[in-house]
Each structure stands twice: as structure tokens, then as C-alpha cells.
Amino acid sequence: HSNYYDGSGSIAENVEVARKLGLDWLYSTDHNMLKANEVAGEINAAYNGKFLDLVGTELTIFGYSGKDKDTGHVLSYRVNSVVDGYPYPGAYTETRNRIWSATIASVIEQGGFAYIAHPYNELVDYNNNGKDEDYGYWMSDYEKYTTKNMAGVEVINWFMHTSFPNIAAFKYWDELNSKGEKTYYGISNTDAHDPKYIGMVHNKGYMESLTVENVNNLLENGSFYGTNGPDIRFEIDGIDMGNTLY
């Protein structure tokens, strides 16, 4: 996140930190906007193919609950517009029409793909194992198990690195995959609102070359893993990560 919305660093500052850490790309996902496109082209030209700043957005969902508050976020990648709904978190319109499945469908319709962001927020009631309705889930049970067609779930969120939200996200991800409808991938993000946290966790994968298309394909097809440091690469019988062996 950048100072275009609720982050403290500029896009350029965020990119500089990522580059110094040895990362090859950064996905800027400010809430409900694509303003980072204003500078991404210039930044990418300056790095001349050695680093990429990609631009997506983290969309606020009104949700099924009917409550006058956001009930979750959808990370939207490879998009060229912000789907209808709230212009920013807290600015509730009369339509209140950005709900989970419809939002994901709108992202896909424009050639994008989506991940459910931190399905459990940090405001959990730890004395009640996160089950208190006013603190715990951003998604209702109805939303969790009827929302479809996303690429996957954010299973590691450094910004919410306390144990419960990420453990619960892993459980939800496992439950989705156990249903056998499709393969859902697990993505790891810092959700950094301050440049100093960029890279605390990140996603690694193999690409023949560093291009916007290859980064997006990597994330959409699950050919990556999340890590906070160790780098690995493996294949079985020539099949890389994210592909089906049998």
C-alpha cells in the first residue's frame, strides 16, 4: 500500500525497498483504486526490465451480512478498472452492490483474477477463539462456502501476523480444496502499509523471463510458494509447482 491511500510510503519508495531486498517485482494494491499506474510505467522504464512494479487493487466488499460496514477485501490482479461499488472503505453508497461473487466475476470479466484477502481480520476476540461476531470473521459462513471462481486465498498476511488470522485462513483454504471443486492457491503477502515491512514475506516462483505477463501467469496458476526467507525450487517428473502430477 502507498500514500495514494492509507500507506506511508510512495510507490517509488516501496519499490526501492523491494529492490534492495533482492526482490524482482512488487504488486501495488491500494484500496479501490489504480492510481499507481500513474507512476508504474516510469518506474519500470527506469529499471529497464530488471524490476517490475505491477498495479492491482484491493477491493472492499459490502458482503452478505447486510451490515453497514465492509466485510472483507478481494485482491484483484491484472485489472484495468475498479468494479462498481465503494470508492473507498467507509464511503458507503446507496447501491451497496459490491458483494463477493459479483466482485470476483467482474474482475474475471475484464481478464483479471482474484484472491480473497485475509478472510479473518486482526480484530479477533482471542478469549473467544475469534468466534465473536463483532470481532472475528469478515466473511459469513454463507459467503465462505458459496464464493467461487477466485484463484485462491491469502493464507499469510504479515500485517495480521498474529497467530489466529493466518491459522484460520490456512484452515479455510484447506476446506475449500477438500471440496474438490477446483484447485485454490494460497498466496502470501506483507500487506505492508509502511515500506519497512515490504518483503517480510513474499512469493517465489520460476519464470523464463521477468515480464508482466509471466508474473501474472505465475500468480494465477499457482506456480509459486510463499516464504519469509528460504528459497527452494522443485519438480517431480518434470512437473513444476502449481501443476498437476496425477
PDB file of N, CA and C in Angstrom, residues 58 71-73 100 116-126 129-132 135-145 153-176 191:
ATOM      1  N   GLU A  58      -7.019  -3.599  -4.068  1.00  0.00           N
ATOM      2  CA  GLU A  58      -7.677  -4.365  -3.013  1.00  0.00           C
ATOM      3  C   GLU A  58      -9.087  -3.801  -2.844  1.00  0.00           C
ATOM      4  N   THR A  71     -17.071  -5.980   4.857  1.00  0.00           N
ATOM      5  CA  THR A  71     -16.991  -7.318   5.437  1.00  0.00           C
ATOM      6  C   THR A  71     -15.823  -8.110   4.878  1.00  0.00           C
ATOM      7  N   GLY A  72     -14.970  -7.465   4.102  1.00  0.00           N
ATOM      8  CA  GLY A  72     -13.819  -8.168   3.583  1.00  0.00           C
ATOM      9  C   GLY A  72     -13.223  -7.484   2.377  1.00  0.00           C
ATOM     10  N   HIS A  73     -12.129  -8.048   1.886  1.00  0.00           N
ATOM     11  CA  HIS A  73     -11.405  -7.458   0.771  1.00  0.00           C
ATOM     12  C   HIS A  73     -11.053  -8.529  -0.258  1.00  0.00           C
ATOM     13  N   TRP A 100     -19.237 -10.471  -2.738  1.00  0.00           N
ATOM     14  CA  TRP A 100     -18.120 -11.346  -3.050  1.00  0.00           C
ATOM     15  C   TRP A 100     -18.174 -11.929  -4.465  1.00  0.00           C
ATOM     16  N   ILE A 116      -8.996 -13.945  -2.282  1.00  0.00           N
ATOM     17  CA  ILE A 116      -9.653 -13.429  -1.082  1.00  0.00           C
ATOM     18  C   ILE A 116      -8.570 -13.014  -0.097  1.00  0.00           C
ATOM     19  N   ALA A 117      -8.590 -11.763   0.314  1.00  0.00           N
ATOM     20  CA  ALA A 117      -7.577 -11.240   1.227  1.00  0.00           C
ATOM     21  C   ALA A 117      -7.975 -11.508   2.678  1.00  0.00           C
ATOM     22  N   HIS A 118      -6.977 -11.885   3.473  1.00  0.00           N
ATOM     23  CA  HIS A 118      -7.154 -12.086   4.922  1.00  0.00           C
ATOM     24  C   HIS A 118      -8.617 -12.353   5.313  1.00  0.00           C
ATOM     25  N   PRO A 119      -9.111 -13.560   5.043  1.00  0.00           N
ATOM     26  CA  PRO A 119     -10.526 -13.851   5.328  1.00  0.00           C
ATOM     27  C   PRO A 119     -10.893 -13.707   6.795  1.00  0.00           C
ATOM     28  N   TYR A 120      -9.891 -13.643   7.659  1.00  0.00           N
ATOM     29  CA  TYR A 120     -10.119 -13.379   9.086  1.00  0.00           C
ATOM     30  C   TYR A 120      -9.295 -12.148   9.445  1.00  0.00           C
ATOM     31  N   ASN A 121      -9.947 -11.189  10.069  1.00  0.00           N
ATOM     32  CA  ASN A 121      -9.223  -9.949  10.337  1.00  0.00           C
ATOM     33  C   ASN A 121      -8.466 -10.015  11.652  1.00  0.00           C
ATOM     34  N   GLU A 122      -7.759  -8.922  11.977  1.00  0.00           N
ATOM     35  CA  GLU A 122      -6.930  -8.917  13.176  1.00  0.00           C
ATOM     36  C   GLU A 122      -7.708  -8.567  14.428  1.00  0.00           C
ATOM     37  N   LEU A 123      -8.952  -8.142  14.293  1.00  0.00           N
ATOM     38  CA  LEU A 123      -9.723  -7.705  15.453  1.00  0.00           C
ATOM     39  C   LEU A 123     -10.488  -8.858  16.077  1.00  0.00           C
ATOM     40  N   VAL A 124      -9.801  -9.978  16.249  1.00  0.00           N
ATOM     41  CA  VAL A 124     -10.467 -11.150  16.785  1.00  0.00           C
ATOM     42  C   VAL A 124     -10.526 -11.079  18.303  1.00  0.00           C
ATOM     43  N   ASP A 125     -11.525 -11.714  18.847  1.00  0.00           N
ATOM     44  CA  ASP A 125     -11.668 -11.840  20.291  1.00  0.00           C
ATOM     45  C   ASP A 125     -10.921 -13.098  20.713  1.00  0.00           C
ATOM     46  N   TYR A 126      -9.673 -12.933  21.151  1.00  0.00           N
ATOM     47  CA  TYR A 126      -8.843 -14.095  21.440  1.00  0.00           C
ATOM     48  C   TYR A 126      -9.374 -14.905  22.618  1.00  0.00           C
ATOM     49  N   ASN A 129     -11.733 -17.376  20.983  1.00  0.00           N
ATOM     50  CA  ASN A 129     -11.200 -18.077  19.816  1.00  0.00           C
ATOM     51  C   ASN A 129     -11.625 -17.461  18.487  1.00  0.00           C
ATOM     52  N   GLY A 130     -11.822 -16.144  18.501  1.00  0.00           N
ATOM     53  CA  GLY A 130     -12.149 -15.468  17.258  1.00  0.00           C
ATOM     54  C   GLY A 130     -13.563 -15.684  16.779  1.00  0.00           C
ATOM     55  N   LYS A 131     -14.441 -16.212  17.627  1.00  0.00           N
ATOM     56  CA  LYS A 131     -15.783 -16.546  17.169  1.00  0.00           C
ATOM     57  C   LYS A 131     -16.816 -15.474  17.471  1.00  0.00           C
ATOM     58  N   ASP A 132     -16.403 -14.420  18.165  1.00  0.00           N
ATOM     59  CA  ASP A 132     -17.328 -13.347  18.466  1.00  0.00           C
ATOM     60  C   ASP A 132     -17.691 -12.619  17.173  1.00  0.00           C
ATOM     61  N   TYR A 135     -16.079  -9.291  16.254  1.00  0.00           N
ATOM     62  CA  TYR A 135     -14.637  -9.195  16.123  1.00  0.00           C
ATOM     63  C   TYR A 135     -14.050 -10.112  15.060  1.00  0.00           C
ATOM     64  N   GLY A 136     -14.658 -11.261  14.871  1.00  0.00           N
ATOM     65  CA  GLY A 136     -13.934 -12.317  14.185  1.00  0.00           C
ATOM     66  C   GLY A 136     -14.000 -12.308  12.681  1.00  0.00           C
ATOM     67  N   TYR A 137     -14.944 -12.999  12.126  1.00  0.00           N
ATOM     68  CA  TYR A 137     -14.918 -13.273  10.697  1.00  0.00           C
ATOM     69  C   TYR A 137     -15.323 -12.065   9.873  1.00  0.00           C
ATOM     70  N   TRP A 138     -14.592 -11.857   8.787  1.00  0.00           N
ATOM     71  CA  TRP A 138     -15.015 -10.863   7.816  1.00  0.00           C
ATOM     72  C   TRP A 138     -16.028 -11.467   6.860  1.00  0.00           C
ATOM     73  N   MET A 139     -15.946 -12.760   6.643  1.00  0.00           N
ATOM     74  CA  MET A 139     -16.872 -13.446   5.754  1.00  0.00           C
ATOM     75  C   MET A 139     -17.809 -14.304   6.587  1.00  0.00           C
ATOM     76  N   SER A 140     -19.088 -14.244   6.279  1.00  0.00           N
ATOM     77  CA  SER A 140     -20.023 -15.142   6.944  1.00  0.00           C
ATOM     78  C   SER A 140     -19.798 -16.560   6.427  1.00  0.00           C
ATOM     79  N   ASP A 141     -20.324 -17.556   7.131  1.00  0.00           N
ATOM     80  CA  ASP A 141     -20.206 -18.936   6.653  1.00  0.00           C
ATOM     81  C   ASP A 141     -20.832 -19.081   5.273  1.00  0.00           C
ATOM     82  N   TYR A 142     -21.933 -18.373   5.046  1.00  0.00           N
ATOM     83  CA  TYR A 142     -22.577 -18.435   3.734  1.00  0.00           C
ATOM     84  C   TYR A 142     -21.615 -17.944   2.661  1.00  0.00           C
ATOM     85  N   GLU A 143     -20.952 -16.817   2.912  1.00  0.00           N
ATOM     86  CA  GLU A 143     -20.026 -16.254   1.932  1.00  0.00           C
ATOM     87  C   GLU A 143     -18.815 -17.150   1.719  1.00  0.00           C
ATOM     88  N   LYS A 144     -18.300 -17.712   2.796  1.00  0.00           N
ATOM     89  CA  LYS A 144     -17.079 -18.514   2.700  1.00  0.00           C
ATOM     90  C   LYS A 144     -17.259 -19.724   1.798  1.00  0.00           C
ATOM     91  N   TYR A 145     -18.445 -20.316   1.836  1.00  0.00           N
ATOM     92  CA  TYR A 145     -18.612 -21.590   1.144  1.00  0.00           C
ATOM     93  C   TYR A 145     -19.483 -21.496  -0.101  1.00  0.00           C
ATOM     94  N   VAL A 153      -6.696 -17.976  -1.929  1.00  0.00           N
ATOM     95  CA  VAL A 153      -6.876 -17.295  -0.649  1.00  0.00           C
ATOM     96  C   VAL A 153      -5.524 -16.787  -0.148  1.00  0.00           C
ATOM     97  N   GLU A 154      -5.527 -15.604   0.418  1.00  0.00           N
ATOM     98  CA  GLU A 154      -4.328 -15.099   1.087  1.00  0.00           C
ATOM     99  C   GLU A 154      -4.185 -15.831   2.424  1.00  0.00           C
ATOM    100  N   VAL A 155      -3.216 -16.734   2.496  1.00  0.00           N
ATOM    101  CA  VAL A 155      -3.064 -17.573   3.685  1.00  0.00           C
ATOM    102  C   VAL A 155      -2.045 -17.015   4.667  1.00  0.00           C
ATOM    103  N   ILE A 156      -1.136 -16.182   4.180  1.00  0.00           N
ATOM    104  CA  ILE A 156      -0.198 -15.489   5.055  1.00  0.00           C
ATOM    105  C   ILE A 156      -0.334 -13.996   4.803  1.00  0.00           C
ATOM    106  N   ASN A 157      -0.662 -13.258   5.844  1.00  0.00           N
ATOM    107  CA  ASN A 157      -0.735 -11.807   5.780  1.00  0.00           C
ATOM    108  C   ASN A 157       0.146 -11.268   6.901  1.00  0.00           C
ATOM    109  N   TRP A 158       1.282 -10.670   6.532  1.00  0.00           N
ATOM    110  CA  TRP A 158       2.230 -10.218   7.549  1.00  0.00           C
ATOM    111  C   TRP A 158       1.634  -9.115   8.415  1.00  0.00           C
ATOM    112  N   PHE A 159       0.802  -8.266   7.828  1.00  0.00           N
ATOM    113  CA  PHE A 159       0.188  -7.173   8.568  1.00  0.00           C
ATOM    114  C   PHE A 159      -0.692  -7.712   9.688  1.00  0.00           C
ATOM    115  N   MET A 160      -1.209  -8.924   9.498  1.00  0.00           N
ATOM    116  CA  MET A 160      -2.019  -9.588  10.509  1.00  0.00           C
ATOM    117  C   MET A 160      -1.300 -10.861  10.951  1.00  0.00           C
ATOM    118  N   HIS A 161      -0.029 -10.715  11.333  1.00  0.00           N
ATOM    119  CA  HIS A 161       0.808 -11.883  11.547  1.00  0.00           C
ATOM    120  C   HIS A 161       0.562 -12.579  12.880  1.00  0.00           C
ATOM    121  N   THR A 162      -0.353 -12.051  13.716  1.00  0.00           N
ATOM    122  CA  THR A 162      -0.715 -12.790  14.916  1.00  0.00           C
ATOM    123  C   THR A 162      -1.283 -14.142  14.519  1.00  0.00           C
ATOM    124  N   SER A 163      -1.213 -15.079  15.396  1.00  0.00           N
ATOM    125  CA  SER A 163      -1.415 -16.471  15.020  1.00  0.00           C
ATOM    126  C   SER A 163      -2.803 -16.784  14.480  1.00  0.00           C
ATOM    127  N   PHE A 164      -3.865 -16.301  15.123  1.00  0.00           N
ATOM    128  CA  PHE A 164      -5.203 -16.760  14.761  1.00  0.00           C
ATOM    129  C   PHE A 164      -5.591 -16.454  13.315  1.00  0.00           C
ATOM    130  N   PRO A 165      -5.451 -15.211  12.825  1.00  0.00           N
ATOM    131  CA  PRO A 165      -5.946 -14.934  11.467  1.00  0.00           C
ATOM    132  C   PRO A 165      -5.319 -15.811  10.397  1.00  0.00           C
ATOM    133  N   ASN A 166      -4.011 -16.028  10.456  1.00  0.00           N
ATOM    134  CA  ASN A 166      -3.358 -16.837   9.424  1.00  0.00           C
ATOM    135  C   ASN A 166      -3.634 -18.324   9.592  1.00  0.00           C
ATOM    136  N   ILE A 167      -3.677 -18.795  10.827  1.00  0.00           N
ATOM    137  CA  ILE A 167      -4.027 -20.200  11.056  1.00  0.00           C
ATOM    138  C   ILE A 167      -5.441 -20.471  10.529  1.00  0.00           C
ATOM    139  N   ALA A 168      -6.359 -19.563  10.811  1.00  0.00           N
ATOM    140  CA  ALA A 168      -7.740 -19.724  10.350  1.00  0.00           C
ATOM    141  C   ALA A 168      -7.818 -19.651   8.829  1.00  0.00           C
ATOM    142  N   ALA A 169      -7.008 -18.775   8.221  1.00  0.00           N
ATOM    143  CA  ALA A 169      -7.003 -18.667   6.760  1.00  0.00           C
ATOM    144  C   ALA A 169      -6.504 -19.954   6.123  1.00  0.00           C
ATOM    145  N   PHE A 170      -5.467 -20.561   6.713  1.00  0.00           N
ATOM    146  CA  PHE A 170      -4.981 -21.854   6.202  1.00  0.00           C
ATOM    147  C   PHE A 170      -6.078 -22.918   6.298  1.00  0.00           C
ATOM    148  N   LYS A 171      -6.808 -22.916   7.393  1.00  0.00           N
ATOM    149  CA  LYS A 171      -7.885 -23.900   7.570  1.00  0.00           C
ATOM    150  C   LYS A 171      -8.968 -23.704   6.513  1.00  0.00           C
ATOM    151  N   TYR A 172      -9.343 -22.470   6.280  1.00  0.00           N
ATOM    152  CA  TYR A 172     -10.353 -22.163   5.274  1.00  0.00           C
ATOM    153  C   TYR A 172      -9.877 -22.601   3.887  1.00  0.00           C
ATOM    154  N   TRP A 173      -8.623 -22.309   3.567  1.00  0.00           N
ATOM    155  CA  TRP A 173      -8.032 -22.713   2.287  1.00  0.00           C
ATOM    156  C   TRP A 173      -8.074 -24.233   2.125  1.00  0.00           C
ATOM    157  N   ASP A 174      -7.738 -24.950   3.187  1.00  0.00           N
ATOM    158  CA  ASP A 174      -7.755 -26.409   3.142  1.00  0.00           C
ATOM    159  C   ASP A 174      -9.177 -26.928   2.941  1.00  0.00           C
ATOM    160  N   GLU A 175     -10.138 -26.301   3.604  1.00  0.00           N
ATOM    161  CA  GLU A 175     -11.532 -26.721   3.457  1.00  0.00           C
ATOM    162  C   GLU A 175     -12.016 -26.528   2.022  1.00  0.00           C
ATOM    163  N   LEU A 176     -11.633 -25.414   1.419  1.00  0.00           N
ATOM    164  CA  LEU A 176     -12.032 -25.162   0.032  1.00  0.00           C
ATOM    165  C   LEU A 176     -11.477 -26.231  -0.902  1.00  0.00           C
ATOM    166  N   ASP A 191       1.062  -7.132   2.944  1.00  0.00           N
ATOM    167  CA  ASP A 191       0.024  -6.125   3.173  1.00  0.00           C
ATOM    168  C   ASP A 191       0.650  -4.894   3.827  1.00  0.00           C
TER     169      ASP A 191
END
